[in-house]
PDB file of C-alpha atoms and ligand atoms in Angstrom:
ATOM      1  CA  MET W   1     -26.875 -10.164 -25.450  1.00 37.00           C
ATOM      2  CA  ARG W   2     -26.722 -11.790 -21.962  1.00 39.00           C
ATOM      3  CA  ALA W   3     -28.074 -15.052 -23.482  1.00 37.00           C
ATOM      4  CA  ASP W   4     -25.171 -14.981 -25.907  1.00 39.00           C
ATOM      5  CA  VAL W   5     -22.738 -14.420 -23.111  1.00 38.00           C
ATOM      6  CA  ALA W   6     -24.218 -17.372 -21.059  1.00 38.00           C
ATOM      7  CA  GLN W   7     -23.722 -19.594 -24.154  1.00 40.00           C
ATOM      8  CA  ALA W   8     -20.265 -18.440 -24.649  1.00 41.00           C
ATOM      9  CA  THR W   9     -18.853 -18.947 -21.188  1.00 45.00           C
ATOM     10  CA  PRO W  10     -19.220 -22.660 -20.184  1.00 43.00           C
ATOM     11  CA  GLN W  11     -16.510 -22.117 -17.613  1.00 46.00           C
ATOM     12  CA  ASP W  12     -19.233 -20.586 -15.316  1.00 45.00           C
ATOM     13  CA  GLY W  13     -21.491 -23.319 -16.056  1.00 40.00           C
ATOM     14  CA  GLY W  14     -24.107 -20.984 -17.482  1.00 40.00           C
ATOM     15  CA  ARG W  15     -26.095 -21.212 -14.290  1.00 40.00           C
ATOM     16  CA  ARG W  16     -24.572 -18.293 -12.329  1.00 42.00           C
ATOM     17  CA  LEU W  17     -24.997 -16.056 -15.402  1.00 47.00           C
ATOM     18  CA  ASN W  18     -28.767 -16.132 -14.862  1.00 46.00           C
ATOM     19  CA  ALA W  19     -28.387 -14.404 -11.672  1.00 50.00           C
ATOM     20  CA  VAL W  20     -27.142 -10.927 -12.805  1.00 77.00           C
ATOM     21  CA  LEU W  21     -24.830  -9.363 -10.312  1.00 89.00           C
ATOM     22  CA  ALA W  22     -25.104  -5.723  -9.454  1.00 92.00           C
ATOM     23  CA  LEU W  23     -21.757  -4.027  -9.105  1.00 96.00           C
ATOM     24  CA  ASP W  24     -20.982  -0.326  -9.004  1.00 96.00           C
ATOM     25  CA  ARG W  25     -18.255   0.253 -11.660  1.00 95.00           C
ATOM     26  CA  MET W  26     -17.643   3.751 -10.731  1.00 94.00           C
ATOM     27  CA  SER W  27     -16.795   3.038  -7.107  1.00 95.00           C
ATOM     28  CA  ILE W  28     -14.633   0.076  -8.170  1.00 95.00           C
ATOM     29  CA  GLU W  29     -12.635   2.254 -10.547  1.00 93.00           C
ATOM     30  CA  GLU W  30     -12.076   4.736  -7.731  1.00 94.00           C
ATOM     31  CA  ALA W  31      -9.577   2.195  -6.559  1.00 94.00           C
ATOM     32  CA  GLY W  32      -7.305   3.536  -9.282  1.00 93.00           C
ATOM     33  CA  PRO W  33      -4.752   1.634 -11.449  1.00 94.00           C
ATOM     34  CA  ASN W  34      -3.406  -0.609  -8.692  1.00 95.00           C
ATOM     35  CA  PRO W  35      -4.455  -4.143  -9.680  1.00 96.00           C
ATOM     36  CA  ASP W  36      -4.573  -5.428  -6.194  1.00 96.00           C
ATOM     37  CA  ARG W  37      -6.882  -2.692  -5.030  1.00 97.00           C
ATOM     38  CA  LEU W  38      -9.096  -2.960  -8.179  1.00 97.00           C
ATOM     39  CA  ALA W  39      -9.639  -6.683  -7.468  1.00 98.00           C
ATOM     40  CA  ALA W  40     -10.149  -6.030  -3.721  1.00 98.00           C
ATOM     41  CA  ALA W  41     -12.790  -3.376  -4.614  1.00 98.00           C
ATOM     42  CA  ILE W  42     -14.740  -5.894  -6.606  1.00 98.00           C
ATOM     43  CA  HIS W  43     -14.618  -8.468  -3.740  1.00 98.00           C
ATOM     44  CA  ASP W  44     -15.652  -5.833  -1.284  1.00 97.00           C
ATOM     45  CA  GLN W  45     -18.941  -5.420  -3.262  1.00 96.00           C
ATOM     46  CA  LEU W  46     -19.231  -9.094  -4.297  1.00 96.00           C
ATOM     47  CA  GLY W  47     -19.016 -10.638  -0.845  1.00 94.00           C
ATOM     48  CA  HIS W  48     -18.122 -14.047  -2.592  1.00 95.00           C
ATOM     49  CA  GLU W  49     -17.519 -16.615   0.330  1.00 93.00           C
ATOM     50  CA  SER W  50     -16.309 -19.870  -1.392  1.00 94.00           C
ATOM     51  CA  GLY W  51     -15.807 -21.650  -4.682  1.00 96.00           C
ATOM     52  CA  GLU W  52     -14.917 -20.401  -8.161  1.00 97.00           C
ATOM     53  CA  VAL W  53     -15.185 -16.651  -8.434  1.00 98.00           C
ATOM     54  CA  PRO W  54     -18.013 -15.959 -11.056  1.00 97.00           C
ATOM     55  CA  VAL W  55     -15.756 -13.889 -13.463  1.00 98.00           C
ATOM     56  CA  ALA W  56     -18.094 -13.883 -16.470  1.00 97.00           C
ATOM     57  CA  ALA W  57     -20.967 -12.516 -14.386  1.00 96.00           C
ATOM     58  CA  ILE W  58     -18.676  -9.981 -12.708  1.00 97.00           C
ATOM     59  CA  ALA W  59     -17.425  -8.791 -16.224  1.00 97.00           C
ATOM     60  CA  MET W  60     -21.041  -8.475 -17.502  1.00 96.00           C
ATOM     61  CA  ALA W  61     -21.959  -6.415 -14.407  1.00 96.00           C
ATOM     62  CA  LEU W  62     -19.095  -4.107 -15.178  1.00 97.00           C
ATOM     63  CA  ASP W  63     -20.016  -3.320 -18.878  1.00 96.00           C
ATOM     64  CA  ILE W  64     -18.441  -6.214 -20.712  1.00 97.00           C
ATOM     65  CA  VAL W  65     -21.344  -6.724 -23.161  1.00 96.00           C
ATOM     66  CA  GLU W  66     -20.065  -9.968 -24.838  1.00 97.00           C
ATOM     67  CA  ILE W  67     -17.758 -12.810 -24.090  1.00 97.00           C
ATOM     68  CA  ARG W  68     -16.965 -14.865 -27.107  1.00 97.00           C
ATOM     69  CA  GLU W  69     -15.061 -18.193 -27.184  1.00 97.00           C
ATOM     70  CA  ALA W  70     -13.531 -18.957 -30.442  1.00 96.00           C
ATOM     71  CA  PRO W  71     -10.360 -20.450 -31.846  1.00 96.00           C
ATOM     72  CA  LEU W  72      -7.781 -17.644 -31.725  1.00 94.00           C
ATOM     73  CA  ARG W  73      -4.624 -18.060 -33.784  1.00 90.00           C
ATOM     74  CA  GLY W  74      -1.550 -16.998 -31.719  1.00 92.00           C
ATOM     75  CA  LEU W  75      -3.576 -15.374 -28.997  1.00 95.00           C
ATOM     76  CA  GLU W  76      -5.181 -16.497 -25.715  1.00 96.00           C
ATOM     77  CA  GLY W  77      -7.491 -13.486 -25.323  1.00 97.00           C
ATOM     78  CA  ALA W  78      -8.331 -10.067 -26.734  1.00 96.00           C
ATOM     79  CA  LEU W  79     -10.367  -7.020 -25.380  1.00 97.00           C
ATOM     80  CA  VAL W  80     -12.160  -4.740 -27.901  1.00 96.00           C
ATOM     81  CA  THR W  81     -13.145  -1.521 -26.380  1.00 94.00           C
ATOM     82  CA  PRO W  82     -13.587   2.175 -27.595  1.00 91.00           C
ATOM     83  CA  ALA W  83     -11.425   4.808 -26.257  1.00 86.00           C
ATOM     84  CA  ASP W  84     -13.928   5.919 -23.653  1.00 87.00           C
ATOM     85  CA  ARG W  85     -14.105   2.379 -22.283  1.00 89.00           C
ATOM     86  CA  ASN W  86     -17.792   2.641 -21.967  1.00 93.00           C
ATOM     87  CA  VAL W  87     -18.293  -0.973 -22.969  1.00 96.00           C
ATOM     88  CA  GLY W  88     -16.007  -3.826 -23.859  1.00 96.00           C
ATOM     89  CA  MET W  89     -16.033  -7.260 -25.719  1.00 97.00           C
ATOM     90  CA  ILE W  90     -13.779 -10.009 -24.637  1.00 97.00           C
ATOM     91  CA  ALA W  91     -12.684 -12.888 -26.936  1.00 97.00           C
ATOM     92  CA  ILE W  92     -11.178 -16.031 -25.402  1.00 97.00           C
ATOM     93  CA  ASN W  93      -9.356 -18.931 -27.086  1.00 97.00           C
ATOM     94  CA  SER W  94     -11.688 -21.815 -27.073  1.00 97.00           C
ATOM     95  CA  ALA W  95      -8.856 -24.294 -27.734  1.00 96.00           C
ATOM     96  CA  SER W  96      -7.404 -23.670 -24.402  1.00 96.00           C
ATOM     97  CA  SER W  97      -8.114 -25.526 -21.131  1.00 95.00           C
ATOM     98  CA  LYS W  98     -10.912 -24.493 -18.782  1.00 97.00           C
ATOM     99  CA  THR W  99      -8.556 -23.073 -16.146  1.00 96.00           C
ATOM    100  CA  ARG W 100      -6.665 -21.081 -18.773  1.00 96.00           C
ATOM    101  CA  ARG W 101      -9.867 -19.640 -20.262  1.00 97.00           C
ATOM    102  CA  LEU W 102     -10.914 -18.392 -16.736  1.00 98.00           C
ATOM    103  CA  PHE W 103      -7.571 -16.778 -16.125  1.00 97.00           C
ATOM    104  CA  THR W 104      -7.551 -15.150 -19.596  1.00 97.00           C
ATOM    105  CA  LEU W 105     -11.055 -13.730 -18.952  1.00 98.00           C
ATOM    106  CA  ALA W 106     -10.088 -12.264 -15.669  1.00 98.00           C
ATOM    107  CA  HIS W 107      -6.757 -10.876 -17.364  1.00 97.00           C
ATOM    108  CA  GLU W 108      -8.755  -9.137 -20.065  1.00 97.00           C
ATOM    109  CA  LEU W 109     -11.044  -7.668 -17.557  1.00 98.00           C
ATOM    110  CA  GLY W 110      -8.092  -6.323 -15.701  1.00 97.00           C
ATOM    111  CA  HIS W 111      -7.131  -4.378 -18.848  1.00 96.00           C
ATOM    112  CA  PHE W 112     -10.647  -3.109 -19.247  1.00 96.00           C
ATOM    113  CA  LEU W 113     -10.812  -1.780 -15.734  1.00 96.00           C
ATOM    114  CA  ASN W 114      -7.412  -0.386 -15.288  1.00 95.00           C
ATOM    115  CA  PRO W 115      -7.463   3.322 -16.152  1.00 91.00           C
ATOM    116  CA  TRP W 116      -3.754   3.375 -16.818  1.00 92.00           C
ATOM    117  CA  HIS W 117      -3.753   0.697 -19.535  1.00 93.00           C
ATOM    118  CA  THR W 118      -3.727   1.953 -23.031  1.00 89.00           C
ATOM    119  CA  PRO W 119      -4.130  -0.164 -26.017  1.00 84.00           C
ATOM    120  CA  GLU W 120      -1.325  -0.299 -28.613  1.00 76.00           C
ATOM    121  CA  ASP W 121      -3.459   0.128 -31.689  1.00 77.00           C
ATOM    122  CA  GLY W 122      -6.331   2.255 -30.296  1.00 75.00           C
ATOM    123  CA  SER W 123      -9.018  -0.430 -30.419  1.00 84.00           C
ATOM    124  CA  GLY W 124      -8.118  -2.839 -27.654  1.00 91.00           C
ATOM    125  CA  PHE W 125      -5.620  -5.469 -26.335  1.00 94.00           C
ATOM    126  CA  ALA W 126      -4.507  -8.660 -27.913  1.00 95.00           C
ATOM    127  CA  CYS W 127      -2.751 -11.023 -25.502  1.00 95.00           C
ATOM    128  CA  SER W 128      -0.601 -14.026 -26.342  1.00 93.00           C
ATOM    129  CA  ARG W 129       0.050 -16.873 -23.988  1.00 91.00           C
ATOM    130  CA  SER W 130       3.447 -15.345 -22.952  1.00 88.00           C
ATOM    131  CA  ASP W 131       1.603 -11.983 -22.272  1.00 88.00           C
ATOM    132  CA  ILE W 132      -0.858 -13.664 -19.956  1.00 88.00           C
ATOM    133  CA  GLY W 133       1.818 -15.926 -18.357  1.00 80.00           C
ATOM    134  CA  THR W 134       3.991 -13.011 -17.385  1.00 70.00           C
ATOM    135  CA  PRO W 135       4.944 -13.199 -13.692  1.00 69.00           C
ATOM    136  CA  TRP W 136       2.366 -11.490 -11.344  1.00 71.00           C
ATOM    137  CA  GLY W 137       5.125  -9.886  -9.371  1.00 68.00           C
ATOM    138  CA  ARG W 138       6.237  -6.337  -9.785  1.00 67.00           C
ATOM    139  CA  PRO W 139       7.855  -5.811 -13.049  1.00 70.00           C
ATOM    140  CA  PRO W 140      11.374  -4.346 -13.201  1.00 69.00           C
ATOM    141  CA  PRO W 141      11.326  -0.517 -13.193  1.00 72.00           C
ATOM    142  CA  ALA W 142      12.779  -0.405 -16.676  1.00 75.00           C
ATOM    143  CA  ALA W 143      10.285  -2.750 -18.239  1.00 77.00           C
ATOM    144  CA  ALA W 144       8.448  -1.508 -21.354  1.00 86.00           C
ATOM    145  CA  ARG W 145       4.949  -0.130 -20.600  1.00 87.00           C
ATOM    146  CA  ARG W 146       3.255  -3.063 -22.545  1.00 88.00           C
ATOM    147  CA  ALA W 147       5.160  -5.588 -20.305  1.00 88.00           C
ATOM    148  CA  ILE W 148       4.009  -3.650 -17.189  1.00 90.00           C
ATOM    149  CA  GLN W 149       0.445  -3.605 -18.334  1.00 92.00           C
ATOM    150  CA  GLU W 150       0.463  -7.351 -19.153  1.00 93.00           C
ATOM    151  CA  ALA W 151       2.021  -8.194 -15.714  1.00 93.00           C
ATOM    152  CA  GLU W 152      -0.666  -5.928 -14.033  1.00 94.00           C
ATOM    153  CA  ALA W 153      -3.515  -7.565 -15.892  1.00 96.00           C
ATOM    154  CA  SER W 154      -2.232 -11.007 -14.619  1.00 95.00           C
ATOM    155  CA  ARG W 155      -1.830  -9.590 -11.136  1.00 96.00           C
ATOM    156  CA  PHE W 156      -5.407  -8.491 -11.205  1.00 97.00           C
ATOM    157  CA  ALA W 157      -6.433 -11.929 -12.437  1.00 97.00           C
ATOM    158  CA  ILE W 158      -4.873 -13.867  -9.652  1.00 97.00           C
ATOM    159  CA  GLU W 159      -6.141 -11.373  -7.006  1.00 98.00           C
ATOM    160  CA  LEU W 160      -9.659 -11.644  -8.431  1.00 98.00           C
ATOM    161  CA  LEU W 161      -9.686 -15.523  -8.873  1.00 98.00           C
ATOM    162  CA  ALA W 162      -7.814 -16.319  -5.605  1.00 98.00           C
ATOM    163  CA  PRO W 163      -7.967 -13.455  -3.095  1.00 97.00           C
ATOM    164  CA  LYS W 164      -6.270 -14.131   0.207  1.00 95.00           C
ATOM    165  CA  ARG W 165      -9.657 -14.280   2.008  1.00 94.00           C
ATOM    166  CA  LEU W 166     -10.729 -17.361  -0.144  1.00 96.00           C
ATOM    167  CA  ALA W 167      -7.153 -19.059   0.102  1.00 96.00           C
ATOM    168  CA  ARG W 168      -6.647 -18.518   3.703  1.00 94.00           C
ATOM    169  CA  ARG W 169      -8.011 -21.809   4.946  1.00 93.00           C
ATOM    170  CA  TYR W 170      -5.439 -23.654   2.883  1.00 96.00           C
ATOM    171  CA  LEU W 171      -2.507 -21.725   4.323  1.00 95.00           C
ATOM    172  CA  HIS W 172      -1.694 -23.506   7.553  1.00 89.00           C
ATOM    173  CA  GLY W 173       1.012 -25.888   8.835  1.00 91.00           C
ATOM    174  CA  LEU W 174       4.029 -27.217   6.795  1.00 92.00           C
ATOM    175  CA  PRO W 175       3.642 -26.213   3.107  1.00 95.00           C
ATOM    176  CA  ASP W 176       1.913 -29.100   1.232  1.00 96.00           C
ATOM    177  CA  LEU W 177       1.245 -29.319  -2.450  1.00 97.00           C
ATOM    178  CA  ALA W 178      -1.924 -31.340  -1.411  1.00 97.00           C
ATOM    179  CA  ARG W 179      -3.310 -28.056  -0.242  1.00 97.00           C
ATOM    180  CA  ALA W 180      -2.331 -26.226  -3.466  1.00 97.00           C
ATOM    181  CA  ILE W 181      -4.277 -28.889  -5.313  1.00 97.00           C
ATOM    182  CA  ALA W 182      -7.351 -28.305  -3.127  1.00 97.00           C
ATOM    183  CA  LEU W 183      -7.025 -24.587  -3.730  1.00 97.00           C
ATOM    184  CA  SER W 184      -6.782 -25.183  -7.484  1.00 97.00           C
ATOM    185  CA  ASP W 185      -9.992 -27.514  -7.425  1.00 97.00           C
ATOM    186  CA  GLU W 186     -11.949 -24.957  -5.374  1.00 98.00           C
ATOM    187  CA  LEU W 187     -11.074 -21.840  -7.341  1.00 98.00           C
ATOM    188  CA  GLY W 188     -10.723 -23.039 -10.841  1.00 97.00           C
ATOM    189  CA  LEU W 189      -7.058 -22.421 -11.160  1.00 97.00           C
ATOM    190  CA  SER W 190      -4.545 -24.395 -12.975  1.00 95.00           C
ATOM    191  CA  ARG W 191      -2.157 -26.526 -10.709  1.00 96.00           C
ATOM    192  CA  GLU W 192       0.624 -24.241 -11.668  1.00 95.00           C
ATOM    193  CA  SER W 193      -1.122 -20.979 -10.771  1.00 95.00           C
ATOM    194  CA  ALA W 194      -2.554 -22.543  -7.630  1.00 97.00           C
ATOM    195  CA  ALA W 195       0.930 -23.671  -6.522  1.00 97.00           C
ATOM    196  CA  ARG W 196       2.413 -20.173  -7.147  1.00 95.00           C
ATOM    197  CA  ARG W 197      -0.470 -18.411  -5.360  1.00 96.00           C
ATOM    198  CA  TYR W 198      -0.221 -20.925  -2.383  1.00 97.00           C
ATOM    199  CA  VAL W 199       3.520 -20.349  -1.967  1.00 96.00           C
ATOM    200  CA  GLU W 200       3.150 -16.539  -2.408  1.00 94.00           C
ATOM    201  CA  LEU W 201       0.505 -16.367   0.377  1.00 95.00           C
ATOM    202  CA  HIS W 202       1.837 -19.006   2.846  1.00 94.00           C
ATOM    203  CA  ASP W 203       3.315 -17.824   6.070  1.00 90.00           C
ATOM    204  CA  GLU W 204       6.227 -20.243   5.790  1.00 91.00           C
ATOM    205  CA  SER W 205       9.140 -19.351   3.594  1.00 89.00           C
ATOM    206  CA  CYS W 206       9.300 -21.914   0.692  1.00 94.00           C
ATOM    207  CA  ALA W 207      10.142 -22.240  -3.015  1.00 96.00           C
ATOM    208  CA  LEU W 208       8.831 -23.941  -6.081  1.00 97.00           C
ATOM    209  CA  VAL W 209      10.753 -25.476  -8.985  1.00 97.00           C
ATOM    210  CA  PHE W 210       8.807 -26.057 -12.241  1.00 96.00           C
ATOM    211  CA  SER W 211      10.406 -28.628 -14.513  1.00 97.00           C
ATOM    212  CA  SER W 212       9.790 -30.459 -17.664  1.00 96.00           C
ATOM    213  CA  GLU W 213      11.520 -33.884 -18.163  1.00 96.00           C
ATOM    214  CA  GLY W 214      13.734 -33.166 -15.158  1.00 95.00           C
ATOM    215  CA  ILE W 215      14.903 -29.863 -16.473  1.00 97.00           C
ATOM    216  CA  VAL W 216      14.204 -26.575 -14.595  1.00 97.00           C
ATOM    217  CA  ARG W 217      11.643 -24.395 -16.430  1.00 94.00           C
ATOM    218  CA  TYR W 218      11.669 -21.606 -13.877  1.00 93.00           C
ATOM    219  CA  ILE W 219      11.805 -21.099 -10.133  1.00 94.00           C
ATOM    220  CA  GLU W 220       9.563 -19.179  -7.723  1.00 93.00           C
ATOM    221  CA  ARG W 221      11.187 -18.369  -4.391  1.00 91.00           C
ATOM    222  CA  ARG W 222       9.954 -16.453  -1.440  1.00 89.00           C
ATOM    223  CA  SER W 223      12.527 -13.733  -0.730  1.00 85.00           C
ATOM    224  CA  ALA W 224      13.287 -15.143   2.727  1.00 89.00           C
ATOM    225  CA  PHE W 225      14.094 -18.641   1.192  1.00 92.00           C
ATOM    226  CA  PRO W 226      17.777 -19.256   0.353  1.00 92.00           C
ATOM    227  CA  TRP W 227      18.912 -19.177  -3.181  1.00 93.00           C
ATOM    228  CA  LEU W 228      18.669 -22.448  -4.929  1.00 94.00           C
ATOM    229  CA  SER W 229      21.730 -24.093  -6.365  1.00 93.00           C
ATOM    230  CA  CYS W 230      19.860 -24.877  -9.727  1.00 93.00           C
ATOM    231  CA  GLN W 231      18.537 -22.472 -12.258  1.00 93.00           C
ATOM    232  CA  ARG W 232      16.664 -22.498 -15.564  1.00 94.00           C
ATOM    233  CA  GLY W 233      17.861 -25.208 -17.949  1.00 97.00           C
ATOM    234  CA  ASP W 234      19.634 -27.339 -15.108  1.00 97.00           C
ATOM    235  CA  ARG W 235      18.864 -31.035 -14.569  1.00 96.00           C
ATOM    236  CA  LEU W 236      17.226 -31.477 -11.198  1.00 95.00           C
ATOM    237  CA  PRO W 237      18.260 -34.126  -8.642  1.00 93.00           C
ATOM    238  CA  ILE W 238      16.145 -37.271  -8.498  1.00 91.00           C
ATOM    239  CA  LEU W 239      12.631 -36.290  -7.479  1.00 93.00           C
ATOM    240  CA  PRO W 240      10.530 -38.106  -4.891  1.00 93.00           C
ATOM    241  CA  SER W 241       8.284 -40.912  -6.023  1.00 93.00           C
ATOM    242  CA  VAL W 242       4.660 -40.559  -6.757  1.00 93.00           C
ATOM    243  CA  VAL W 243       2.546 -42.089  -4.047  1.00 90.00           C
ATOM    244  CA  ASP W 244      -1.120 -41.325  -4.958  1.00 90.00           C
ATOM    245  CA  ALA W 245      -3.401 -40.942  -7.871  1.00 90.00           C
ATOM    246  CA  SER W 246      -3.092 -37.121  -8.020  1.00 91.00           C
ATOM    247  CA  GLY W 247       0.598 -37.468  -8.869  1.00 95.00           C
ATOM    248  CA  LEU W 248       1.753 -36.359  -5.378  1.00 97.00           C
ATOM    249  CA  SER W 249       4.759 -37.529  -3.537  1.00 97.00           C
ATOM    250  CA  ALA W 250       5.173 -37.657   0.243  1.00 96.00           C
ATOM    251  CA  HIS W 251       7.197 -35.032   2.000  1.00 96.00           C
ATOM    252  CA  GLU W 252      10.754 -36.361   1.951  1.00 95.00           C
ATOM    253  CA  GLU W 253      13.883 -34.907   3.568  1.00 94.00           C
ATOM    254  CA  ALA W 254      16.196 -33.819   0.944  1.00 93.00           C
ATOM    255  CA  ILE W 255      20.008 -33.593   0.848  1.00 92.00           C
ATOM    256  CA  ALA W 256      20.074 -29.852   1.340  1.00 91.00           C
ATOM    257  CA  ARG W 257      23.256 -29.298  -0.684  1.00 90.00           C
ATOM    258  CA  ASP W 258      21.496 -30.733  -3.708  1.00 92.00           C
ATOM    259  CA  TRP W 259      19.097 -27.955  -3.587  1.00 94.00           C
ATOM    260  CA  VAL W 260      20.247 -24.817  -1.834  1.00 92.00           C
ATOM    261  CA  ALA W 261      23.334 -22.846  -2.226  1.00 87.00           C
ATOM    262  CA  ARG W 262      23.980 -22.485   1.532  1.00 85.00           C
ATOM    263  CA  PRO W 263      22.365 -25.248   3.518  1.00 80.00           C
ATOM    264  CA  SER W 264      21.359 -24.452   7.029  1.00 80.00           C
ATOM    265  CA  ARG W 265      20.818 -26.792  10.007  1.00 78.00           C
ATOM    266  CA  ASP W 266      16.980 -27.032   9.385  1.00 82.00           C
ATOM    267  CA  ALA W 267      15.858 -30.190   7.559  1.00 89.00           C
ATOM    268  CA  LEU W 268      14.915 -29.384   4.011  1.00 94.00           C
ATOM    269  CA  ILE W 269      11.697 -31.022   2.885  1.00 95.00           C
ATOM    270  CA  VAL W 270      10.962 -31.738  -0.791  1.00 96.00           C
ATOM    271  CA  GLN W 271       7.570 -32.732  -2.310  1.00 97.00           C
ATOM    272  CA  THR W 272       6.730 -33.200  -5.938  1.00 97.00           C
ATOM    273  CA  LEU W 273       3.567 -33.209  -7.882  1.00 98.00           C
ATOM    274  CA  THR W 274       4.179 -35.118 -11.103  1.00 96.00           C
ATOM    275  CA  GLN W 275       1.900 -33.877 -13.935  1.00 95.00           C
ATOM    276  CA  SER W 276       1.276 -35.068 -17.423  1.00 93.00           C
ATOM    277  CA  ARG W 277       3.787 -34.943 -20.368  1.00 93.00           C
ATOM    278  CA  GLY W 278       6.787 -34.887 -18.099  1.00 93.00           C
ATOM    279  CA  PHE W 279       5.860 -31.646 -16.123  1.00 96.00           C
ATOM    280  CA  ALA W 280       6.334 -31.445 -12.561  1.00 97.00           C
ATOM    281  CA  ILE W 281       6.182 -28.999  -9.645  1.00 97.00           C
ATOM    282  CA  THR W 282       8.494 -29.460  -6.767  1.00 98.00           C
ATOM    283  CA  LEU W 283       8.004 -27.634  -3.355  1.00 98.00           C
ATOM    284  CA  LEU W 284      10.869 -26.949  -1.010  1.00 97.00           C
ATOM    285  CA  ALA W 285      10.384 -25.984   2.585  1.00 95.00           C
ATOM    286  CA  PHE W 286      12.243 -26.157   5.852  1.00 91.00           C
ATOM    287  CA  GLU W 287      10.960 -28.113   8.713  1.00 84.00           C
ATOM    288  CA  ALA W 288      12.037 -25.906  11.590  1.00 67.00           C
ATOM    289  CA  SER W 289      14.410 -27.459  14.018  1.00 60.00           C
ATOM    290  CA  ASP W 290      13.413 -27.716  17.704  1.00 54.00           C
ATOM    291  CA  SER W 291      16.085 -25.120  18.572  1.00 46.00           C
ATOM    292  CA  GLU W 292      14.263 -22.542  16.490  1.00 45.00           C
ATOM    293  CA  ASP W 293      11.251 -22.830  18.760  1.00 45.00           C
ATOM    294  CA  ASP W 294      13.532 -21.761  21.627  1.00 44.00           C
ATOM    295  CA  GLU W 295      14.661 -18.529  20.005  1.00 43.00           C
ATOM    296  CA  GLY W 296      14.019 -15.452  22.001  1.00 40.00           C
ATOM    297  CA  GLN W 297      13.828 -17.389  25.302  1.00 36.00           C
TER     298      GLN W 297
HETATM  299 ZN1   ZN F 301      -3.106  -8.748 -21.756  1.00 62.17          ZN
END
C-alpha cells in the first residue's frame, strides 16, 4: 500500500515517502479537538526544521492507508473512514494545482485526527473548494457545525503547513510581500495562503486586499489595523506598477484616504503582487512616524 501512496502523491516528490516517519497517534490525539494544538503536537514529534512539511508521510504515519489523486467532480478532497477512525483513505482532486492539493491533503488529515468532527453521512467527509477555502479564523458562534468543522480542518492545515516556528525568519521589518513569496516557495503554499499567513503572524499591524480585475474579492485585516474604506465588490484605487518578474511592485506611499476610513499621521505604504488572470494581492501597512519611536519617553 505504501508504494501506491508514493505514486499517488507527487507533491511530496515520492522521495520522502521512502523514509517512513514514526509518529505516535495516541499522544497526538491527546491534544484534543483544538486544531492549533493538534498540529503543534505533530510538529513536536516531527522536529521538522525547514522546507515543505511532508504531509503525505505524516498522514501515512497516522493511519491514512491510501492517498489517491484522481479527477473529482465538484470536490477538492474527501476522507473515507469507518466510524472508529481506525484507518482512513484520502482522495485529492488531481486537476488542482500542486499547492492546492497539498493544502487539501492537510485539510482532510485535519478531519481525520479531530475527535470532534463527525461526517454527515457516516462514511466520511466530502469537501468542496469553498469548504476548504473557508477562513481559518474562528467561525462565528452561531455557525453551523459543518461550517465550524470545515474552518477547523483548514485551520489545522495552515498550522501544519506553516507553523510559526518555520515562518518566523520571514517576519521581520516592514511587511513585504517579497517575504510572503519566499514563505510560499519554501513551504509549498499558494501565494494567497502564504500572504494571509504572513500577515496573520507578522508583528506589525497590516492588511491585505485580494482583488480580481481591480475589484475587491475580500479583505484580511489585522484587528489593530484601521477599517478600510473599500469592501467586497468595490473598485480599488490605481495599484502600484509591477517592477520585477515575480509581479511585485515597490513599496509606495499611498494617499491614505483612498484606502482607510480614518487616516492617521503615519505614512500608509501600499505594495501589490500582480498575479495571472487579473488577480492581485495588495498589502497595506504603516511606516511608523519618528514621533511614535518617542512614545513613552
Ligand atoms: Zn473539509
